[in-house]
Amino acid sequence: MKHSRPASPSLPVETDACRVQRDEELWFPDGNLILVARDVEFRIYQGPLVAHSPIFKDMLSLPQPDEPHDWERTGDSTCATVHLSDSPEDLRHFLRVFVSGRSLRTGPHEPAFDEISACVRLGHKYEVDHLVQRNMDFLRKYYTDDFETWYPSNLVRPPSFKAIHSIGVVNLARLTGDVRMLPTALMDCCTLGAEIVEGFAREDGSRETLSGEDLGRCFVGRTKMAQASARIAHQMFRTVVSPTCKHTACCGRILQRMLNELGNAKDDVISCVDWYASWMVYVDSRDEERELCNRCYKMLEGERPKRLQKEVWQNIPAMLNITVEGWGTTPKKEP
């Protein structure tokens, strides 16, 4: 993955009026590279960083020009000092990857959004492709394009993420060109309320917001997903019993009652945006005596909602005005 060298305005050299502080975590006295992010200095070993980042490798190997440059290096030959435009919070997440030596450190099993975001953005900026790939692979486990992978899971996002973090996931997918993550990430954004407009504050205080185009997609998509939820509600309880039902008259009557009582259900039950939510709480509340046979109950629990949800799944890109080639088709496995 090739990228142009980022334009990163350097920070002013330390003065009496503007002092920097050493990072409490990433300051190694015998390190041979100091990176300055705003008012924080990180002293690390440049070997692992240079081994994985062509940008840092080029920057630290080429003679520095006399005139001002986007990259500034000062100090003696044993410990260069480089001023970066990244935030200390982002840079700390990024540098943690390299503290164990020349090979990339394995991150935590369930990383927080800020860690994932920083590693992808700075990994992309400094061309650490392996780091970008690893973190995007983690996101793809949840923001998948494969229905058979998505449906059995009870999670629409990583456990440590909140729904609003999907705004950031959309932006990471845009940054890396991973269009196949966009439908499910935007779908999760559609469940947000008014907070979708202002987005959220990252760890460093900068704001993560959707582009105007993606925000518009969510406004339209939210309506279409509520409509899809209403269609699923009425099709869930049509009076067609399980093919193996032994009590067709009784089960047909119960299904009809559930269908009729949809009119008395709360609006957020029938036309909720999260059309993929389970209907079993509603089923249990309308059949407290459990008159449905086990076969019909299992049908409502699994077969029927899966089929109805798959129909909606196939149309998610269209709902959000996104073109994703091959969406909804099961990927072929490698032989």
PDB file of C-alpha atoms in Angstrom, residues 38-235:
ATOM      1  CA  ARG A  38       2.596  18.902  21.047  1.00  0.00           C
ATOM      2  CA  ASP A  39       3.998  19.268  24.567  1.00  0.00           C
ATOM      3  CA  VAL A  40       4.940  15.627  25.162  1.00  0.00           C
ATOM      4  CA  GLU A  41       8.261  13.919  24.377  1.00  0.00           C
ATOM      5  CA  PHE A  42       8.575  10.194  23.711  1.00  0.00           C
ATOM      6  CA  ARG A  43      12.048   8.642  23.819  1.00  0.00           C
ATOM      7  CA  ILE A  44      12.138   5.286  22.086  1.00  0.00           C
ATOM      8  CA  TYR A  45      14.382   2.962  20.092  1.00  0.00           C
ATOM      9  CA  GLN A  46      14.221   3.880  16.441  1.00  0.00           C
ATOM     10  CA  GLY A  47      15.126   0.403  15.148  1.00  0.00           C
ATOM     11  CA  PRO A  48      11.654  -1.215  15.320  1.00  0.00           C
ATOM     12  CA  LEU A  49       9.988   1.949  14.028  1.00  0.00           C
ATOM     13  CA  VAL A  50      12.363   2.245  11.073  1.00  0.00           C
ATOM     14  CA  ALA A  51      11.988  -1.472  10.322  1.00  0.00           C
ATOM     15  CA  HIS A  52       8.227  -1.141   9.854  1.00  0.00           C
ATOM     16  CA  SER A  53       7.723   2.440   8.621  1.00  0.00           C
ATOM     17  CA  PRO A  54       9.219   3.541   5.276  1.00  0.00           C
ATOM     18  CA  ILE A  55       8.304   7.115   6.181  1.00  0.00           C
ATOM     19  CA  PHE A  56      10.381   7.134   9.350  1.00  0.00           C
ATOM     20  CA  LYS A  57      13.141   5.180   7.621  1.00  0.00           C
ATOM     21  CA  ASP A  58      13.459   7.784   4.880  1.00  0.00           C
ATOM     22  CA  MET A  59      13.140  10.688   7.266  1.00  0.00           C
ATOM     23  CA  LEU A  60      15.863   9.473   9.604  1.00  0.00           C
ATOM     24  CA  SER A  61      18.270   8.390   6.875  1.00  0.00           C
ATOM     25  CA  LEU A  62      18.219  11.421   4.576  1.00  0.00           C
ATOM     26  CA  PRO A  63      20.214  14.595   5.308  1.00  0.00           C
ATOM     27  CA  GLN A  64      17.983  17.374   6.549  1.00  0.00           C
ATOM     28  CA  PRO A  65      17.678  20.498   4.350  1.00  0.00           C
ATOM     29  CA  ASP A  66      18.873  23.856   5.617  1.00  0.00           C
ATOM     30  CA  GLU A  67      15.552  25.537   4.961  1.00  0.00           C
ATOM     31  CA  PRO A  68      12.449  24.910   7.147  1.00  0.00           C
ATOM     32  CA  HIS A  69      10.810  21.578   6.422  1.00  0.00           C
ATOM     33  CA  ASP A  70       7.688  19.731   7.439  1.00  0.00           C
ATOM     34  CA  TRP A  71       9.937  17.322   9.348  1.00  0.00           C
ATOM     35  CA  GLU A  72      12.411  18.796  11.814  1.00  0.00           C
ATOM     36  CA  ARG A  73      15.340  16.879  13.299  1.00  0.00           C
ATOM     37  CA  THR A  74      17.651  18.356  15.904  1.00  0.00           C
ATOM     38  CA  GLY A  75      20.096  17.049  18.503  1.00  0.00           C
ATOM     39  CA  ASP A  76      23.240  14.974  18.279  1.00  0.00           C
ATOM     40  CA  SER A  77      23.902  11.891  16.162  1.00  0.00           C
ATOM     41  CA  THR A  78      22.933   9.492  18.946  1.00  0.00           C
ATOM     42  CA  CYS A  79      19.445  10.817  19.618  1.00  0.00           C
ATOM     43  CA  ALA A  80      17.543  12.648  16.924  1.00  0.00           C
ATOM     44  CA  THR A  81      14.532  14.738  17.900  1.00  0.00           C
ATOM     45  CA  VAL A  82      11.586  14.772  15.518  1.00  0.00           C
ATOM     46  CA  HIS A  83       8.607  17.095  15.901  1.00  0.00           C
ATOM     47  CA  LEU A  84       5.298  15.603  14.732  1.00  0.00           C
ATOM     48  CA  SER A  85       1.837  17.055  14.252  1.00  0.00           C
ATOM     49  CA  ASP A  86       0.131  14.024  15.832  1.00  0.00           C
ATOM     50  CA  SER A  87      -1.542  14.241  19.222  1.00  0.00           C
ATOM     51  CA  PRO A  88       0.250  12.659  22.202  1.00  0.00           C
ATOM     52  CA  GLU A  89      -2.715  10.352  22.753  1.00  0.00           C
ATOM     53  CA  ASP A  90      -2.626   9.013  19.184  1.00  0.00           C
ATOM     54  CA  LEU A  91       1.144   8.711  19.130  1.00  0.00           C
ATOM     55  CA  ARG A  92       1.188   6.826  22.429  1.00  0.00           C
ATOM     56  CA  HIS A  93      -1.183   4.169  21.045  1.00  0.00           C
ATOM     57  CA  PHE A  94       0.912   3.939  17.881  1.00  0.00           C
ATOM     58  CA  LEU A  95       4.276   3.660  19.633  1.00  0.00           C
ATOM     59  CA  ARG A  96       3.104   1.000  22.081  1.00  0.00           C
ATOM     60  CA  VAL A  97       3.094  -1.400  19.165  1.00  0.00           C
ATOM     61  CA  PHE A  98       6.856  -1.127  18.790  1.00  0.00           C
ATOM     62  CA  VAL A  99       8.073  -1.343  22.359  1.00  0.00           C
ATOM     63  CA  SER A 100       8.732  -5.097  22.318  1.00  0.00           C
ATOM     64  CA  GLY A 101      11.366  -5.088  19.567  1.00  0.00           C
ATOM     65  CA  ARG A 102      11.537  -5.594  15.833  1.00  0.00           C
ATOM     66  CA  SER A 103       8.300  -7.563  15.464  1.00  0.00           C
ATOM     67  CA  LEU A 104       4.894  -5.998  15.902  1.00  0.00           C
ATOM     68  CA  ARG A 105       3.415  -6.520  19.346  1.00  0.00           C
ATOM     69  CA  THR A 106       0.123  -8.389  19.594  1.00  0.00           C
ATOM     70  CA  GLY A 107      -2.519  -6.007  20.888  1.00  0.00           C
ATOM     71  CA  PRO A 108      -5.220  -6.722  23.453  1.00  0.00           C
ATOM     72  CA  HIS A 109      -8.031  -9.045  22.493  1.00  0.00           C
ATOM     73  CA  GLU A 110     -10.732  -6.381  22.692  1.00  0.00           C
ATOM     74  CA  PRO A 111      -9.033  -3.009  22.092  1.00  0.00           C
ATOM     75  CA  ALA A 112     -10.866   0.239  22.699  1.00  0.00           C
ATOM     76  CA  PHE A 113     -11.942   2.435  19.797  1.00  0.00           C
ATOM     77  CA  ASP A 114      -9.285   5.076  20.460  1.00  0.00           C
ATOM     78  CA  GLU A 115      -6.521   2.487  20.156  1.00  0.00           C
ATOM     79  CA  ILE A 116      -7.901   1.000  16.946  1.00  0.00           C
ATOM     80  CA  SER A 117      -8.464   4.435  15.434  1.00  0.00           C
ATOM     81  CA  ALA A 118      -5.000   5.753  16.294  1.00  0.00           C
ATOM     82  CA  CYS A 119      -3.256   2.628  15.006  1.00  0.00           C
ATOM     83  CA  VAL A 120      -5.140   2.695  11.702  1.00  0.00           C
ATOM     84  CA  ARG A 121      -4.763   6.438  11.102  1.00  0.00           C
ATOM     85  CA  LEU A 122      -1.102   6.677  12.067  1.00  0.00           C
ATOM     86  CA  GLY A 123      -0.338   3.297  10.531  1.00  0.00           C
ATOM     87  CA  HIS A 124      -1.794   4.588   7.273  1.00  0.00           C
ATOM     88  CA  LYS A 125       0.041   7.904   7.575  1.00  0.00           C
ATOM     89  CA  TYR A 126       3.421   6.316   8.273  1.00  0.00           C
ATOM     90  CA  GLU A 127       2.880   3.312   5.968  1.00  0.00           C
ATOM     91  CA  VAL A 128       2.936   0.608   8.627  1.00  0.00           C
ATOM     92  CA  ASP A 129       0.759  -1.625   6.477  1.00  0.00           C
ATOM     93  CA  HIS A 130       0.809  -4.633   8.783  1.00  0.00           C
ATOM     94  CA  LEU A 131      -0.553  -2.534  11.635  1.00  0.00           C
ATOM     95  CA  VAL A 132      -3.347  -1.135   9.481  1.00  0.00           C
ATOM     96  CA  GLN A 133      -4.239  -4.599   8.198  1.00  0.00           C
ATOM     97  CA  ARG A 134      -4.325  -6.154  11.661  1.00  0.00           C
ATOM     98  CA  ASN A 135      -6.609  -3.507  13.132  1.00  0.00           C
ATOM     99  CA  MET A 136      -8.906  -3.413  10.110  1.00  0.00           C
ATOM    100  CA  ASP A 137      -9.160  -7.211  10.266  1.00  0.00           C
ATOM    101  CA  PHE A 138     -10.359  -6.830  13.845  1.00  0.00           C
ATOM    102  CA  LEU A 139     -13.076  -4.394  12.737  1.00  0.00           C
ATOM    103  CA  ARG A 140     -14.131  -6.643   9.843  1.00  0.00           C
ATOM    104  CA  LYS A 141     -15.086  -9.367  12.305  1.00  0.00           C
ATOM    105  CA  TYR A 142     -17.985  -7.140  13.363  1.00  0.00           C
ATOM    106  CA  TYR A 143     -18.538  -4.834  10.383  1.00  0.00           C
ATOM    107  CA  THR A 144     -18.698  -7.740   7.980  1.00  0.00           C
ATOM    108  CA  ASP A 145     -20.068  -8.140   4.464  1.00  0.00           C
ATOM    109  CA  ASP A 146     -20.996 -11.799   5.029  1.00  0.00           C
ATOM    110  CA  PHE A 147     -24.540 -12.445   6.263  1.00  0.00           C
ATOM    111  CA  GLU A 148     -23.738 -15.937   7.534  1.00  0.00           C
ATOM    112  CA  THR A 149     -21.012 -14.458   9.719  1.00  0.00           C
ATOM    113  CA  TRP A 150     -23.119 -11.523  10.871  1.00  0.00           C
ATOM    114  CA  TYR A 151     -26.440 -13.242  11.619  1.00  0.00           C
ATOM    115  CA  PRO A 152     -25.401 -15.687  14.384  1.00  0.00           C
ATOM    116  CA  SER A 153     -23.595 -12.955  16.300  1.00  0.00           C
ATOM    117  CA  ASN A 154     -25.396 -10.948  18.943  1.00  0.00           C
ATOM    118  CA  LEU A 155     -22.954  -8.076  18.401  1.00  0.00           C
ATOM    119  CA  VAL A 156     -23.208  -5.391  15.730  1.00  0.00           C
ATOM    120  CA  ARG A 157     -19.994  -3.760  16.966  1.00  0.00           C
ATOM    121  CA  PRO A 158     -17.017  -4.693  19.178  1.00  0.00           C
ATOM    122  CA  PRO A 159     -18.012  -5.128  22.849  1.00  0.00           C
ATOM    123  CA  SER A 160     -15.865  -2.187  23.940  1.00  0.00           C
ATOM    124  CA  PHE A 161     -17.422   0.144  21.329  1.00  0.00           C
ATOM    125  CA  LYS A 162     -20.516   2.298  21.678  1.00  0.00           C
ATOM    126  CA  ALA A 163     -22.883   2.883  18.774  1.00  0.00           C
ATOM    127  CA  ILE A 164     -21.487   6.372  18.219  1.00  0.00           C
ATOM    128  CA  HIS A 165     -18.019   4.898  17.633  1.00  0.00           C
ATOM    129  CA  SER A 166     -19.365   3.539  14.343  1.00  0.00           C
ATOM    130  CA  ILE A 167     -19.004   7.103  13.052  1.00  0.00           C
ATOM    131  CA  GLY A 168     -15.269   6.629  13.463  1.00  0.00           C
ATOM    132  CA  VAL A 169     -15.420   3.199  11.841  1.00  0.00           C
ATOM    133  CA  VAL A 170     -17.072   4.743   8.779  1.00  0.00           C
ATOM    134  CA  ASN A 171     -14.232   7.255   8.572  1.00  0.00           C
ATOM    135  CA  LEU A 172     -11.585   4.537   8.945  1.00  0.00           C
ATOM    136  CA  ALA A 173     -13.240   2.567   6.144  1.00  0.00           C
ATOM    137  CA  ARG A 174     -13.193   5.704   3.988  1.00  0.00           C
ATOM    138  CA  LEU A 175      -9.545   6.365   4.838  1.00  0.00           C
ATOM    139  CA  THR A 176      -8.402   2.864   3.908  1.00  0.00           C
ATOM    140  CA  GLY A 177     -10.761   2.405   0.961  1.00  0.00           C
ATOM    141  CA  ASP A 178     -12.552  -0.555   2.553  1.00  0.00           C
ATOM    142  CA  VAL A 179     -15.983  -0.005   1.027  1.00  0.00           C
ATOM    143  CA  ARG A 180     -17.243  -3.420   2.176  1.00  0.00           C
ATOM    144  CA  MET A 181     -17.302  -2.241   5.795  1.00  0.00           C
ATOM    145  CA  LEU A 182     -19.429   0.806   5.059  1.00  0.00           C
ATOM    146  CA  PRO A 183     -22.936  -0.741   4.945  1.00  0.00           C
ATOM    147  CA  THR A 184     -22.839  -2.279   8.428  1.00  0.00           C
ATOM    148  CA  ALA A 185     -20.953   0.664   9.936  1.00  0.00           C
ATOM    149  CA  LEU A 186     -23.425   3.181   8.497  1.00  0.00           C
ATOM    150  CA  MET A 187     -26.289   0.896   9.509  1.00  0.00           C
ATOM    151  CA  ASP A 188     -25.146   1.179  13.112  1.00  0.00           C
ATOM    152  CA  CYS A 189     -24.874   4.948  12.730  1.00  0.00           C
ATOM    153  CA  CYS A 190     -28.527   4.986  11.678  1.00  0.00           C
ATOM    154  CA  THR A 191     -29.515   3.859  15.187  1.00  0.00           C
ATOM    155  CA  LEU A 192     -28.153   7.100  16.653  1.00  0.00           C
ATOM    156  CA  GLY A 193     -30.284  10.085  17.545  1.00  0.00           C
ATOM    157  CA  ALA A 194     -29.427  13.769  17.284  1.00  0.00           C
ATOM    158  CA  GLU A 195     -25.894  13.059  18.517  1.00  0.00           C
ATOM    159  CA  ILE A 196     -25.046  11.770  15.040  1.00  0.00           C
ATOM    160  CA  VAL A 197     -24.711  15.371  13.835  1.00  0.00           C
ATOM    161  CA  GLU A 198     -21.968  16.488  16.224  1.00  0.00           C
ATOM    162  CA  GLY A 199     -20.274  13.098  16.471  1.00  0.00           C
ATOM    163  CA  PHE A 200     -18.028  12.490  19.452  1.00  0.00           C
ATOM    164  CA  ALA A 201     -14.772  13.672  20.966  1.00  0.00           C
ATOM    165  CA  ARG A 202     -11.733  11.474  20.538  1.00  0.00           C
ATOM    166  CA  GLU A 203      -9.366  10.835  23.404  1.00  0.00           C
ATOM    167  CA  ASP A 204      -7.270  13.840  22.362  1.00  0.00           C
ATOM    168  CA  GLY A 205     -10.261  16.187  22.190  1.00  0.00           C
ATOM    169  CA  SER A 206     -10.576  16.318  18.391  1.00  0.00           C
ATOM    170  CA  ARG A 207     -14.034  15.533  17.042  1.00  0.00           C
ATOM    171  CA  GLU A 208     -15.012  12.564  14.934  1.00  0.00           C
ATOM    172  CA  THR A 209     -17.913  13.389  12.610  1.00  0.00           C
ATOM    173  CA  LEU A 210     -19.443  11.971   9.474  1.00  0.00           C
ATOM    174  CA  SER A 211     -18.996  13.728   6.162  1.00  0.00           C
ATOM    175  CA  GLY A 212     -22.023  15.592   4.863  1.00  0.00           C
ATOM    176  CA  GLU A 213     -22.669  12.853   2.306  1.00  0.00           C
ATOM    177  CA  ASP A 214     -22.523  10.037   4.836  1.00  0.00           C
ATOM    178  CA  LEU A 215     -24.683  11.994   7.262  1.00  0.00           C
ATOM    179  CA  GLY A 216     -27.288  12.349   4.517  1.00  0.00           C
ATOM    180  CA  ARG A 217     -27.086   8.617   3.852  1.00  0.00           C
ATOM    181  CA  CYS A 218     -27.894   7.965   7.492  1.00  0.00           C
ATOM    182  CA  PHE A 219     -30.897  10.302   7.496  1.00  0.00           C
ATOM    183  CA  VAL A 220     -32.378   8.496   4.491  1.00  0.00           C
ATOM    184  CA  GLY A 221     -31.222   5.068   5.652  1.00  0.00           C
ATOM    185  CA  ARG A 222     -32.818   5.481   9.068  1.00  0.00           C
ATOM    186  CA  THR A 223     -36.247   5.903   7.491  1.00  0.00           C
ATOM    187  CA  LYS A 224     -35.763   2.938   5.170  1.00  0.00           C
ATOM    188  CA  MET A 225     -34.597   0.704   8.001  1.00  0.00           C
ATOM    189  CA  ALA A 226     -37.606   1.632  10.119  1.00  0.00           C
ATOM    190  CA  GLN A 227     -39.793   0.683   7.154  1.00  0.00           C
ATOM    191  CA  ALA A 228     -37.937  -2.615   6.826  1.00  0.00           C
ATOM    192  CA  SER A 229     -38.503  -3.282  10.519  1.00  0.00           C
ATOM    193  CA  ALA A 230     -42.237  -2.708  10.102  1.00  0.00           C
ATOM    194  CA  ARG A 231     -42.355  -5.123   7.152  1.00  0.00           C
ATOM    195  CA  ILE A 232     -40.523  -7.774   9.147  1.00  0.00           C
ATOM    196  CA  ALA A 233     -42.964  -7.307  12.039  1.00  0.00           C
ATOM    197  CA  HIS A 234     -45.976  -8.082   9.878  1.00  0.00           C
ATOM    198  CA  GLN A 235     -44.340 -10.944   8.007  1.00  0.00           C
TER     199      GLN A 235
END
